[in-house]
Each structure stands twice: as structure tokens, then as C-alpha cells.
mmCIF file with all atom_site columns, N, CA, C and O and ligand atoms in Angstrom:
data_model
loop_
_atom_site.group_PDB
_atom_site.id
_atom_site.type_symbol
_atom_site.label_atom_id
_atom_site.label_alt_id
_atom_site.label_comp_id
_atom_site.label_asym_id
_atom_site.label_entity_id
_atom_site.label_seq_id
_atom_site.pdbx_PDB_ins_code
_atom_site.Cartn_x
_atom_site.Cartn_y
_atom_site.Cartn_z
_atom_site.occupancy
_atom_site.B_iso_or_equiv
_atom_site.pdbx_formal_charge
_atom_site.auth_seq_id
_atom_site.auth_comp_id
_atom_site.auth_asym_id
_atom_site.auth_atom_id
_atom_site.pdbx_PDB_model_num
ATOM   1   N  N   . MET A 1 1  ? 56.924 40.875 -37.896 1.00 96.00 ? 1  MET A N   1
ATOM   2   C  CA  . MET A 1 1  ? 56.708 39.286 -37.643 1.00 96.00 ? 1  MET A CA  1
ATOM   3   C  C   . MET A 1 1  ? 55.673 39.385 -36.445 1.00 96.00 ? 1  MET A C   1
ATOM   4   O  O   . MET A 1 1  ? 56.008 40.131 -35.691 1.00 96.00 ? 1  MET A O   1
ATOM   5   N  N   . TYR A 1 2  ? 54.620 38.932 -36.585 1.00 98.00 ? 2  TYR A N   1
ATOM   6   C  CA  . TYR A 1 2  ? 53.579 38.276 -35.819 1.00 98.00 ? 2  TYR A CA  1
ATOM   7   C  C   . TYR A 1 2  ? 53.934 37.781 -34.569 1.00 98.00 ? 2  TYR A C   1
ATOM   8   O  O   . TYR A 1 2  ? 54.763 36.958 -34.433 1.00 98.00 ? 2  TYR A O   1
ATOM   9   N  N   . ILE A 1 3  ? 53.665 38.790 -33.423 1.00 98.00 ? 3  ILE A N   1
ATOM   10  C  CA  . ILE A 1 3  ? 53.978 38.266 -31.870 1.00 98.00 ? 3  ILE A CA  1
ATOM   11  C  C   . ILE A 1 3  ? 52.773 37.844 -31.376 1.00 98.00 ? 3  ILE A C   1
ATOM   12  O  O   . ILE A 1 3  ? 52.922 36.390 -31.169 1.00 98.00 ? 3  ILE A O   1
ATOM   13  N  N   . CYS A 1 4  ? 51.833 38.045 -31.528 1.00 98.00 ? 4  CYS A N   1
ATOM   14  C  CA  . CYS A 1 4  ? 50.531 37.797 -31.037 1.00 98.00 ? 4  CYS A CA  1
ATOM   15  C  C   . CYS A 1 4  ? 49.380 37.264 -32.413 1.00 98.00 ? 4  CYS A C   1
ATOM   16  O  O   . CYS A 1 4  ? 49.198 38.260 -32.929 1.00 98.00 ? 4  CYS A O   1
ATOM   17  N  N   . VAL A 1 5  ? 49.352 36.238 -32.708 1.00 98.00 ? 5  VAL A N   1
ATOM   18  C  CA  . VAL A 1 5  ? 48.548 36.039 -33.608 1.00 98.00 ? 5  VAL A CA  1
ATOM   19  C  C   . VAL A 1 5  ? 47.043 36.485 -33.672 1.00 98.00 ? 5  VAL A C   1
ATOM   20  O  O   . VAL A 1 5  ? 46.644 36.608 -34.493 1.00 98.00 ? 5  VAL A O   1
ATOM   21  N  N   . CYS A 1 6  ? 46.577 36.146 -32.080 1.00 98.00 ? 6  CYS A N   1
ATOM   22  C  CA  . CYS A 1 6  ? 45.042 36.100 -31.977 1.00 98.00 ? 6  CYS A CA  1
ATOM   23  C  C   . CYS A 1 6  ? 44.976 37.651 -32.329 1.00 98.00 ? 6  CYS A C   1
ATOM   24  O  O   . CYS A 1 6  ? 43.585 37.958 -33.003 1.00 98.00 ? 6  CYS A O   1
ATOM   25  N  N   . LYS A 1 7  ? 45.680 38.627 -32.155 1.00 98.00 ? 7  LYS A N   1
ATOM   26  C  CA  . LYS A 1 7  ? 45.169 40.192 -32.184 1.00 98.00 ? 7  LYS A CA  1
ATOM   27  C  C   . LYS A 1 7  ? 45.948 40.571 -33.279 1.00 98.00 ? 7  LYS A C   1
ATOM   28  O  O   . LYS A 1 7  ? 45.862 41.605 -33.160 1.00 98.00 ? 7  LYS A O   1
ATOM   29  N  N   . ALA A 1 8  ? 46.726 39.706 -34.023 1.00 98.00 ? 8  ALA A N   1
ATOM   30  C  CA  . ALA A 1 8  ? 47.616 40.531 -34.851 1.00 98.00 ? 8  ALA A CA  1
ATOM   31  C  C   . ALA A 1 8  ? 48.270 41.419 -34.431 1.00 98.00 ? 8  ALA A C   1
ATOM   32  O  O   . ALA A 1 8  ? 48.299 42.600 -35.143 1.00 98.00 ? 8  ALA A O   1
ATOM   33  N  N   . VAL A 1 9  ? 49.195 41.425 -33.554 1.00 98.00 ? 9  VAL A N   1
ATOM   34  C  CA  . VAL A 1 9  ? 50.199 42.221 -32.979 1.00 98.00 ? 9  VAL A CA  1
ATOM   35  C  C   . VAL A 1 9  ? 51.555 42.117 -33.393 1.00 98.00 ? 9  VAL A C   1
ATOM   36  O  O   . VAL A 1 9  ? 51.935 41.168 -33.021 1.00 98.00 ? 9  VAL A O   1
ATOM   37  N  N   . THR A 1 10 ? 52.358 42.875 -33.973 1.00 98.00 ? 10 THR A N   1
ATOM   38  C  CA  . THR A 1 10 ? 53.749 42.505 -34.804 1.00 98.00 ? 10 THR A CA  1
ATOM   39  C  C   . THR A 1 10 ? 54.930 43.245 -33.446 1.00 98.00 ? 10 THR A C   1
ATOM   40  O  O   . THR A 1 10 ? 54.224 43.970 -33.010 1.00 98.00 ? 10 THR A O   1
ATOM   41  N  N   . ASP A 1 11 ? 56.058 42.736 -33.668 1.00 97.00 ? 11 ASP A N   1
ATOM   42  C  CA  . ASP A 1 11 ? 56.975 43.150 -33.286 1.00 97.00 ? 11 ASP A CA  1
ATOM   43  C  C   . ASP A 1 11 ? 57.460 44.474 -33.207 1.00 97.00 ? 11 ASP A C   1
ATOM   44  O  O   . ASP A 1 11 ? 57.345 45.074 -32.171 1.00 97.00 ? 11 ASP A O   1
ATOM   45  N  N   . ARG A 1 12 ? 56.664 44.917 -34.549 1.00 97.00 ? 12 ARG A N   1
ATOM   46  C  CA  . ARG A 1 12 ? 57.018 46.630 -34.722 1.00 97.00 ? 12 ARG A CA  1
ATOM   47  C  C   . ARG A 1 12 ? 55.996 47.280 -33.895 1.00 97.00 ? 12 ARG A C   1
ATOM   48  O  O   . ARG A 1 12 ? 56.483 48.347 -33.155 1.00 97.00 ? 12 ARG A O   1
ATOM   49  N  N   . GLN A 1 13 ? 55.052 46.853 -33.653 1.00 98.00 ? 13 GLN A N   1
ATOM   50  C  CA  . GLN A 1 13 ? 53.887 47.270 -33.084 1.00 98.00 ? 13 GLN A CA  1
ATOM   51  C  C   . GLN A 1 13 ? 54.848 47.503 -31.108 1.00 98.00 ? 13 GLN A C   1
ATOM   52  O  O   . GLN A 1 13 ? 54.030 48.426 -30.772 1.00 98.00 ? 13 GLN A O   1
ATOM   53  N  N   . ILE A 1 14 ? 54.972 46.308 -31.024 1.00 97.00 ? 14 ILE A N   1
ATOM   54  C  CA  . ILE A 1 14 ? 55.441 46.207 -29.507 1.00 97.00 ? 14 ILE A CA  1
ATOM   55  C  C   . ILE A 1 14 ? 56.668 47.189 -28.964 1.00 97.00 ? 14 ILE A C   1
ATOM   56  O  O   . ILE A 1 14 ? 56.328 48.153 -28.374 1.00 97.00 ? 14 ILE A O   1
ATOM   57  N  N   . LYS A 1 15 ? 57.458 47.394 -30.245 1.00 96.00 ? 15 LYS A N   1
ATOM   58  C  CA  . LYS A 1 15 ? 58.489 48.533 -30.161 1.00 96.00 ? 15 LYS A CA  1
ATOM   59  C  C   . LYS A 1 15 ? 58.125 49.705 -30.233 1.00 96.00 ? 15 LYS A C   1
ATOM   60  O  O   . LYS A 1 15 ? 58.545 50.533 -29.281 1.00 96.00 ? 15 LYS A O   1
ATOM   61  N  N   . GLN A 1 16 ? 57.158 49.953 -31.236 1.00 97.00 ? 16 GLN A N   1
ATOM   62  C  CA  . GLN A 1 16 ? 56.419 51.642 -31.195 1.00 97.00 ? 16 GLN A CA  1
ATOM   63  C  C   . GLN A 1 16 ? 56.013 51.761 -29.749 1.00 97.00 ? 16 GLN A C   1
ATOM   64  O  O   . GLN A 1 16 ? 56.105 52.648 -29.171 1.00 97.00 ? 16 GLN A O   1
ATOM   65  N  N   . ALA A 1 17 ? 55.087 50.678 -29.248 1.00 97.00 ? 17 ALA A N   1
ATOM   66  C  CA  . ALA A 1 17 ? 54.636 50.933 -27.877 1.00 97.00 ? 17 ALA A CA  1
ATOM   67  C  C   . ALA A 1 17 ? 55.528 51.605 -26.962 1.00 97.00 ? 17 ALA A C   1
ATOM   68  O  O   . ALA A 1 17 ? 55.226 51.937 -26.068 1.00 97.00 ? 17 ALA A O   1
ATOM   69  N  N   . ALA A 1 18 ? 56.643 50.690 -26.734 1.00 96.00 ? 18 ALA A N   1
ATOM   70  C  CA  . ALA A 1 18 ? 57.547 50.727 -25.728 1.00 96.00 ? 18 ALA A CA  1
ATOM   71  C  C   . ALA A 1 18 ? 58.309 52.476 -25.982 1.00 96.00 ? 18 ALA A C   1
ATOM   72  O  O   . ALA A 1 18 ? 58.566 52.969 -24.888 1.00 96.00 ? 18 ALA A O   1
ATOM   73  N  N   . SER A 1 19 ? 58.297 52.434 -27.136 1.00 95.00 ? 19 SER A N   1
ATOM   74  C  CA  . SER A 1 19 ? 59.088 53.882 -27.180 1.00 95.00 ? 19 SER A CA  1
ATOM   75  C  C   . SER A 1 19 ? 58.138 54.979 -26.941 1.00 95.00 ? 19 SER A C   1
ATOM   76  O  O   . SER A 1 19 ? 58.538 55.658 -26.886 1.00 95.00 ? 19 SER A O   1
ATOM   77  N  N   . GLU A 1 20 ? 56.735 54.793 -26.894 1.00 96.00 ? 20 GLU A N   1
ATOM   78  C  CA  . GLU A 1 20 ? 55.683 55.823 -26.117 1.00 96.00 ? 20 GLU A CA  1
ATOM   79  C  C   . GLU A 1 20 ? 55.214 55.273 -24.885 1.00 96.00 ? 20 GLU A C   1
ATOM   80  O  O   . GLU A 1 20 ? 54.576 56.421 -24.396 1.00 96.00 ? 20 GLU A O   1
ATOM   81  N  N   . GLY A 1 21 ? 56.290 54.370 -24.308 1.00 96.00 ? 21 GLY A N   1
ATOM   82  C  CA  . GLY A 1 21 ? 56.286 54.895 -22.738 1.00 96.00 ? 21 GLY A CA  1
ATOM   83  C  C   . GLY A 1 21 ? 55.486 53.013 -22.041 1.00 96.00 ? 21 GLY A C   1
ATOM   84  O  O   . GLY A 1 21 ? 55.496 53.315 -20.865 1.00 96.00 ? 21 GLY A O   1
ATOM   85  N  N   . ALA A 1 22 ? 55.424 52.300 -22.989 1.00 96.00 ? 22 ALA A N   1
ATOM   86  C  CA  . ALA A 1 22 ? 54.580 51.172 -22.400 1.00 96.00 ? 22 ALA A CA  1
ATOM   87  C  C   . ALA A 1 22 ? 55.895 50.408 -21.698 1.00 96.00 ? 22 ALA A C   1
ATOM   88  O  O   . ALA A 1 22 ? 56.977 50.379 -22.410 1.00 96.00 ? 22 ALA A O   1
ATOM   89  N  N   . CYS A 1 23 ? 55.831 50.013 -20.527 1.00 94.00 ? 23 CYS A N   1
ATOM   90  C  CA  . CYS A 1 23 ? 56.816 49.360 -20.015 1.00 94.00 ? 23 CYS A CA  1
ATOM   91  C  C   . CYS A 1 23 ? 56.618 48.150 -19.241 1.00 94.00 ? 23 CYS A C   1
ATOM   92  O  O   . CYS A 1 23 ? 57.334 47.714 -18.586 1.00 94.00 ? 23 CYS A O   1
ATOM   93  N  N   . SER A 1 24 ? 55.423 47.459 -19.422 1.00 96.00 ? 24 SER A N   1
ATOM   94  C  CA  . SER A 1 24 ? 54.934 46.313 -18.971 1.00 96.00 ? 24 SER A CA  1
ATOM   95  C  C   . SER A 1 24 ? 54.128 45.373 -19.644 1.00 96.00 ? 24 SER A C   1
ATOM   96  O  O   . SER A 1 24 ? 53.294 45.917 -20.976 1.00 96.00 ? 24 SER A O   1
ATOM   97  N  N   . LEU A 1 25 ? 53.847 44.291 -19.656 1.00 96.00 ? 25 LEU A N   1
ATOM   98  C  CA  . LEU A 1 25 ? 52.992 43.380 -20.458 1.00 96.00 ? 25 LEU A CA  1
ATOM   99  C  C   . LEU A 1 25 ? 51.375 44.024 -20.221 1.00 96.00 ? 25 LEU A C   1
ATOM   100 O  O   . LEU A 1 25 ? 50.493 43.890 -21.232 1.00 96.00 ? 25 LEU A O   1
ATOM   101 N  N   . ARG A 1 26 ? 51.251 44.496 -18.845 1.00 97.00 ? 26 ARG A N   1
ATOM   102 C  CA  . ARG A 1 26 ? 49.670 44.994 -19.024 1.00 97.00 ? 26 ARG A CA  1
ATOM   103 C  C   . ARG A 1 26 ? 49.607 46.328 -19.656 1.00 97.00 ? 26 ARG A C   1
ATOM   104 O  O   . ARG A 1 26 ? 48.628 46.572 -20.414 1.00 97.00 ? 26 ARG A O   1
ATOM   105 N  N   . ASP A 1 27 ? 50.912 47.327 -19.683 1.00 97.00 ? 27 ASP A N   1
ATOM   106 C  CA  . ASP A 1 27 ? 50.490 48.574 -20.668 1.00 97.00 ? 27 ASP A CA  1
ATOM   107 C  C   . ASP A 1 27 ? 50.242 47.760 -22.374 1.00 97.00 ? 27 ASP A C   1
ATOM   108 O  O   . ASP A 1 27 ? 49.413 48.558 -22.986 1.00 97.00 ? 27 ASP A O   1
ATOM   109 N  N   . LEU A 1 28 ? 51.043 46.815 -22.486 1.00 97.00 ? 28 LEU A N   1
ATOM   110 C  CA  . LEU A 1 28 ? 50.965 46.065 -23.805 1.00 97.00 ? 28 LEU A CA  1
ATOM   111 C  C   . LEU A 1 28 ? 49.214 45.272 -24.164 1.00 97.00 ? 28 LEU A C   1
ATOM   112 O  O   . LEU A 1 28 ? 49.111 45.917 -25.392 1.00 97.00 ? 28 LEU A O   1
ATOM   113 N  N   . THR A 1 29 ? 49.008 44.801 -23.413 1.00 97.00 ? 29 THR A N   1
ATOM   114 C  CA  . THR A 1 29 ? 47.391 44.406 -23.427 1.00 97.00 ? 29 THR A CA  1
ATOM   115 C  C   . THR A 1 29 ? 46.697 45.293 -23.378 1.00 97.00 ? 29 THR A C   1
ATOM   116 O  O   . THR A 1 29 ? 45.702 45.262 -24.398 1.00 97.00 ? 29 THR A O   1
ATOM   117 N  N   . ARG A 1 30 ? 47.070 46.439 -22.526 1.00 97.00 ? 30 ARG A N   1
ATOM   118 C  CA  . ARG A 1 30 ? 45.901 47.530 -22.456 1.00 97.00 ? 30 ARG A CA  1
ATOM   119 C  C   . ARG A 1 30 ? 45.709 48.376 -23.982 1.00 97.00 ? 30 ARG A C   1
ATOM   120 O  O   . ARG A 1 30 ? 44.648 48.575 -24.182 1.00 97.00 ? 30 ARG A O   1
ATOM   121 N  N   . GLU A 1 31 ? 46.775 48.546 -24.458 1.00 96.00 ? 31 GLU A N   1
ATOM   122 C  CA  . GLU A 1 31 ? 47.283 49.252 -25.763 1.00 96.00 ? 31 GLU A CA  1
ATOM   123 C  C   . GLU A 1 31 ? 46.743 48.465 -26.989 1.00 96.00 ? 31 GLU A C   1
ATOM   124 O  O   . GLU A 1 31 ? 46.406 49.100 -27.835 1.00 96.00 ? 31 GLU A O   1
ATOM   125 N  N   . LEU A 1 32 ? 47.316 46.980 -26.965 1.00 97.00 ? 32 LEU A N   1
ATOM   126 C  CA  . LEU A 1 32 ? 47.285 46.474 -28.335 1.00 97.00 ? 32 LEU A CA  1
ATOM   127 C  C   . LEU A 1 32 ? 46.308 45.228 -28.179 1.00 97.00 ? 32 LEU A C   1
ATOM   128 O  O   . LEU A 1 32 ? 46.258 44.628 -29.302 1.00 97.00 ? 32 LEU A O   1
ATOM   129 N  N   . GLY A 1 33 ? 45.805 44.885 -27.177 1.00 98.00 ? 33 GLY A N   1
ATOM   130 C  CA  . GLY A 1 33 ? 45.178 43.749 -26.847 1.00 98.00 ? 33 GLY A CA  1
ATOM   131 C  C   . GLY A 1 33 ? 45.813 42.523 -26.856 1.00 98.00 ? 33 GLY A C   1
ATOM   132 O  O   . GLY A 1 33 ? 45.295 41.321 -26.803 1.00 98.00 ? 33 GLY A O   1
ATOM   133 N  N   . LEU A 1 34 ? 46.851 42.514 -26.683 1.00 97.00 ? 34 LEU A N   1
ATOM   134 C  CA  . LEU A 1 34 ? 48.093 41.237 -26.784 1.00 97.00 ? 34 LEU A CA  1
ATOM   135 C  C   . LEU A 1 34 ? 47.749 40.378 -25.851 1.00 97.00 ? 34 LEU A C   1
ATOM   136 O  O   . LEU A 1 34 ? 47.907 40.974 -24.797 1.00 97.00 ? 34 LEU A O   1
ATOM   137 N  N   . GLY A 1 35 ? 47.891 39.347 -25.793 1.00 97.00 ? 35 GLY A N   1
ATOM   138 C  CA  . GLY A 1 35 ? 47.790 38.296 -24.859 1.00 97.00 ? 35 GLY A CA  1
ATOM   139 C  C   . GLY A 1 35 ? 46.489 38.137 -24.257 1.00 97.00 ? 35 GLY A C   1
ATOM   140 O  O   . GLY A 1 35 ? 46.065 37.568 -23.109 1.00 97.00 ? 35 GLY A O   1
ATOM   141 N  N   . THR A 1 36 ? 45.295 38.619 -24.872 1.00 97.00 ? 36 THR A N   1
ATOM   142 C  CA  . THR A 1 36 ? 43.931 38.347 -24.594 1.00 97.00 ? 36 THR A CA  1
ATOM   143 C  C   . THR A 1 36 ? 42.999 37.244 -25.441 1.00 97.00 ? 36 THR A C   1
ATOM   144 O  O   . THR A 1 36 ? 42.005 36.925 -24.785 1.00 97.00 ? 36 THR A O   1
ATOM   145 N  N   . GLY A 1 37 ? 44.203 36.499 -25.991 1.00 97.00 ? 37 GLY A N   1
ATOM   146 C  CA  . GLY A 1 37 ? 43.232 35.641 -26.620 1.00 97.00 ? 37 GLY A CA  1
ATOM   147 C  C   . GLY A 1 37 ? 43.595 34.145 -26.176 1.00 97.00 ? 37 GLY A C   1
ATOM   148 O  O   . GLY A 1 37 ? 43.491 33.796 -25.203 1.00 97.00 ? 37 GLY A O   1
ATOM   149 N  N   . CYS A 1 38 ? 44.819 33.442 -26.828 1.00 98.00 ? 38 CYS A N   1
ATOM   150 C  CA  . CYS A 1 38 ? 45.151 32.009 -26.332 1.00 98.00 ? 38 CYS A CA  1
ATOM   151 C  C   . CYS A 1 38 ? 45.874 32.225 -25.196 1.00 98.00 ? 38 CYS A C   1
ATOM   152 O  O   . CYS A 1 38 ? 46.247 31.331 -24.514 1.00 98.00 ? 38 CYS A O   1
ATOM   153 N  N   . GLY A 1 39 ? 46.993 33.526 -25.230 1.00 97.00 ? 39 GLY A N   1
ATOM   154 C  CA  . GLY A 1 39 ? 47.971 33.441 -24.227 1.00 97.00 ? 39 GLY A CA  1
ATOM   155 C  C   . GLY A 1 39 ? 48.988 33.096 -24.592 1.00 97.00 ? 39 GLY A C   1
ATOM   156 O  O   . GLY A 1 39 ? 50.147 33.538 -23.659 1.00 97.00 ? 39 GLY A O   1
ATOM   157 N  N   . LYS A 1 40 ? 49.692 32.029 -25.966 1.00 98.00 ? 40 LYS A N   1
ATOM   158 C  CA  . LYS A 1 40 ? 50.560 31.775 -25.926 1.00 98.00 ? 40 LYS A CA  1
ATOM   159 C  C   . LYS A 1 40 ? 51.782 32.569 -26.429 1.00 98.00 ? 40 LYS A C   1
ATOM   160 O  O   . LYS A 1 40 ? 52.728 32.572 -26.187 1.00 98.00 ? 40 LYS A O   1
ATOM   161 N  N   . CYS A 1 41 ? 51.142 33.894 -26.861 1.00 98.00 ? 41 CYS A N   1
ATOM   162 C  CA  . CYS A 1 41 ? 52.265 35.032 -27.004 1.00 98.00 ? 41 CYS A CA  1
ATOM   163 C  C   . CYS A 1 41 ? 53.238 35.655 -26.005 1.00 98.00 ? 41 CYS A C   1
ATOM   164 O  O   . CYS A 1 41 ? 54.066 36.417 -26.286 1.00 98.00 ? 41 CYS A O   1
ATOM   165 N  N   . VAL A 1 42 ? 52.638 35.406 -24.663 1.00 97.00 ? 42 VAL A N   1
ATOM   166 C  CA  . VAL A 1 42 ? 53.218 36.177 -23.519 1.00 97.00 ? 42 VAL A CA  1
ATOM   167 C  C   . VAL A 1 42 ? 54.644 36.319 -23.391 1.00 97.00 ? 42 VAL A C   1
ATOM   168 O  O   . VAL A 1 42 ? 55.238 36.970 -23.361 1.00 97.00 ? 42 VAL A O   1
ATOM   169 N  N   . PRO A 1 43 ? 55.132 34.953 -23.433 1.00 97.00 ? 43 PRO A N   1
ATOM   170 C  CA  . PRO A 1 43 ? 56.655 35.072 -23.391 1.00 97.00 ? 43 PRO A CA  1
ATOM   171 C  C   . PRO A 1 43 ? 57.257 35.718 -24.118 1.00 97.00 ? 43 PRO A C   1
ATOM   172 O  O   . PRO A 1 43 ? 58.525 36.542 -23.964 1.00 97.00 ? 43 PRO A O   1
ATOM   173 N  N   . ALA A 1 44 ? 56.709 35.627 -25.305 1.00 98.00 ? 44 ALA A N   1
ATOM   174 C  CA  . ALA A 1 44 ? 57.732 35.781 -26.567 1.00 98.00 ? 44 ALA A CA  1
ATOM   175 C  C   . ALA A 1 44 ? 57.563 37.601 -26.470 1.00 98.00 ? 44 ALA A C   1
ATOM   176 O  O   . ALA A 1 44 ? 58.345 38.229 -26.674 1.00 98.00 ? 44 ALA A O   1
ATOM   177 N  N   . ALA A 1 45 ? 56.189 38.163 -26.051 1.00 98.00 ? 45 ALA A N   1
ATOM   178 C  CA  . ALA A 1 45 ? 55.920 39.326 -26.234 1.00 98.00 ? 45 ALA A CA  1
ATOM   179 C  C   . ALA A 1 45 ? 56.991 39.917 -25.100 1.00 98.00 ? 45 ALA A C   1
ATOM   180 O  O   . ALA A 1 45 ? 57.634 41.259 -25.302 1.00 98.00 ? 45 ALA A O   1
ATOM   181 N  N   . ARG A 1 46 ? 56.900 39.472 -23.683 1.00 96.00 ? 46 ARG A N   1
ATOM   182 C  CA  . ARG A 1 46 ? 57.849 40.024 -22.683 1.00 96.00 ? 46 ARG A CA  1
ATOM   183 C  C   . ARG A 1 46 ? 59.206 39.883 -23.261 1.00 96.00 ? 46 ARG A C   1
ATOM   184 O  O   . ARG A 1 46 ? 60.002 41.050 -22.734 1.00 96.00 ? 46 ARG A O   1
ATOM   185 N  N   . GLU A 1 47 ? 59.750 39.083 -23.985 1.00 96.00 ? 47 GLU A N   1
ATOM   186 C  CA  . GLU A 1 47 ? 61.234 39.218 -24.343 1.00 96.00 ? 47 GLU A CA  1
ATOM   187 C  C   . GLU A 1 47 ? 61.075 40.486 -25.399 1.00 96.00 ? 47 GLU A C   1
ATOM   188 O  O   . GLU A 1 47 ? 62.349 41.005 -25.108 1.00 96.00 ? 47 GLU A O   1
ATOM   189 N  N   . VAL A 1 48 ? 60.614 40.545 -26.497 1.00 97.00 ? 48 VAL A N   1
ATOM   190 C  CA  . VAL A 1 48 ? 60.367 41.913 -27.153 1.00 97.00 ? 48 VAL A CA  1
ATOM   191 C  C   . VAL A 1 48 ? 60.676 42.878 -26.578 1.00 97.00 ? 48 VAL A C   1
ATOM   192 O  O   . VAL A 1 48 ? 61.142 43.795 -26.594 1.00 97.00 ? 48 VAL A O   1
ATOM   193 N  N   . LEU A 1 49 ? 59.265 43.168 -25.612 1.00 96.00 ? 49 LEU A N   1
ATOM   194 C  CA  . LEU A 1 49 ? 59.212 44.438 -24.742 1.00 96.00 ? 49 LEU A CA  1
ATOM   195 C  C   . LEU A 1 49 ? 60.579 44.423 -23.858 1.00 96.00 ? 49 LEU A C   1
ATOM   196 O  O   . LEU A 1 49 ? 61.122 45.688 -23.787 1.00 96.00 ? 49 LEU A O   1
ATOM   197 N  N   . GLY A 1 50 ? 61.400 43.454 -23.570 1.00 96.00 ? 50 GLY A N   1
ATOM   198 C  CA  . GLY A 1 50 ? 62.577 43.449 -22.521 1.00 96.00 ? 50 GLY A CA  1
ATOM   199 C  C   . GLY A 1 50 ? 63.359 44.033 -23.485 1.00 96.00 ? 50 GLY A C   1
ATOM   200 O  O   . GLY A 1 50 ? 64.383 44.963 -22.940 1.00 96.00 ? 50 GLY A O   1
ATOM   201 N  N   . ALA A 1 51 ? 63.826 43.717 -24.468 1.00 95.00 ? 51 ALA A N   1
ATOM   202 C  CA  . ALA A 1 51 ? 64.677 43.799 -25.447 1.00 95.00 ? 51 ALA A CA  1
ATOM   203 C  C   . ALA A 1 51 ? 64.422 45.028 -25.723 1.00 95.00 ? 51 ALA A C   1
ATOM   204 O  O   . ALA A 1 51 ? 65.649 46.092 -25.692 1.00 95.00 ? 51 ALA A O   1
ATOM   205 N  N   . CYS A 1 52 ? 63.553 45.843 -26.133 1.00 92.00 ? 52 CYS A N   1
ATOM   206 C  CA  . CYS A 1 52 ? 63.125 46.974 -26.301 1.00 92.00 ? 52 CYS A CA  1
ATOM   207 C  C   . CYS A 1 52 ? 63.828 48.162 -25.358 1.00 92.00 ? 52 CYS A C   1
ATOM   208 O  O   . CYS A 1 52 ? 64.659 49.088 -25.425 1.00 92.00 ? 52 CYS A O   1
ATOM   209 N  N   . LEU A 1 53 ? 63.294 47.754 -24.125 1.00 91.00 ? 53 LEU A N   1
ATOM   210 C  CA  . LEU A 1 53 ? 63.577 48.634 -22.995 1.00 91.00 ? 53 LEU A CA  1
ATOM   211 C  C   . LEU A 1 53 ? 64.727 48.520 -22.512 1.00 91.00 ? 53 LEU A C   1
ATOM   212 O  O   . LEU A 1 53 ? 65.560 50.089 -22.221 1.00 91.00 ? 53 LEU A O   1
ATOM   213 N  N   . MET A 1 54 ? 65.692 47.175 -22.741 1.00 90.00 ? 54 MET A N   1
ATOM   214 C  CA  . MET A 1 54 ? 66.960 47.794 -22.538 1.00 90.00 ? 54 MET A CA  1
ATOM   215 C  C   . MET A 1 54 ? 67.793 48.538 -23.789 1.00 90.00 ? 54 MET A C   1
ATOM   216 O  O   . MET A 1 54 ? 68.704 48.999 -23.094 1.00 90.00 ? 54 MET A O   1
ATOM   217 N  N   . SER A 1 55 ? 67.274 48.654 -24.704 1.00 85.00 ? 55 SER A N   1
ATOM   218 C  CA  . SER A 1 55 ? 68.081 49.194 -25.843 1.00 85.00 ? 55 SER A CA  1
ATOM   219 C  C   . SER A 1 55 ? 67.779 50.978 -25.547 1.00 85.00 ? 55 SER A C   1
ATOM   220 O  O   . SER A 1 55 ? 68.164 51.765 -26.747 1.00 85.00 ? 55 SER A O   1
ATOM   221 N  N   . GLN A 1 56 ? 66.563 51.148 -24.699 1.00 76.00 ? 56 GLN A N   1
ATOM   222 C  CA  . GLN A 1 56 ? 66.363 52.438 -24.663 1.00 76.00 ? 56 GLN A CA  1
ATOM   223 C  C   . GLN A 1 56 ? 67.440 53.385 -24.121 1.00 76.00 ? 56 GLN A C   1
ATOM   224 O  O   . GLN A 1 56 ? 67.974 52.774 -23.011 1.00 76.00 ? 56 GLN A O   1
HETATM 225 FE FE1 . FES B 2 .  ? 48.558 36.363 -28.820 1.00 50.69 ? 1  FES B FE1 1
HETATM 226 FE FE2 . FES B 2 .  ? 46.971 34.174 -28.646 1.00 50.69 ? 1  FES B FE2 1
HETATM 227 S  S1  . FES B 2 .  ? 48.946 34.789 -29.920 1.00 50.69 ? 1  FES B S1  1
HETATM 228 S  S2  . FES B 2 .  ? 46.690 35.690 -27.394 1.00 50.69 ? 1  FES B S2  1
#
């Protein structure tokens, strides 16, 4: 499922990034470009990342 439509970033990519050490929204932005378009995905991305980090 796309979380960031502007940059075509999926929840799977966020989970992958989290498993490789991304632990903040800034990491996701740097690695995937997420949130650099309209910014609407930021709350959803934060939620997915938070859930990933909790389950690690
Ligand atoms: Fe992510 Fe627009 S949906 S920046």
C-alpha cells in the first residue's frame, strides 16, 4: 500500500528501512524521499514506522 503517493513509497519500503536501522522520519526522508512532496503522508508514515519499531 502506498503511504507516500508523491514519492511512491510503500509501507513495505518503510518496514524494510526500519529493519535496516531507520528510526526516525528524518531517516525515511533521507533514504526514501518520503514526505518531500505535499507532506500529507507524514502522519501515516510516522504511524507505520512507530509500529515497526515497536515490533522489533
Ligand atoms: Fe508523501 Fe505527498 S504523499 S509527500
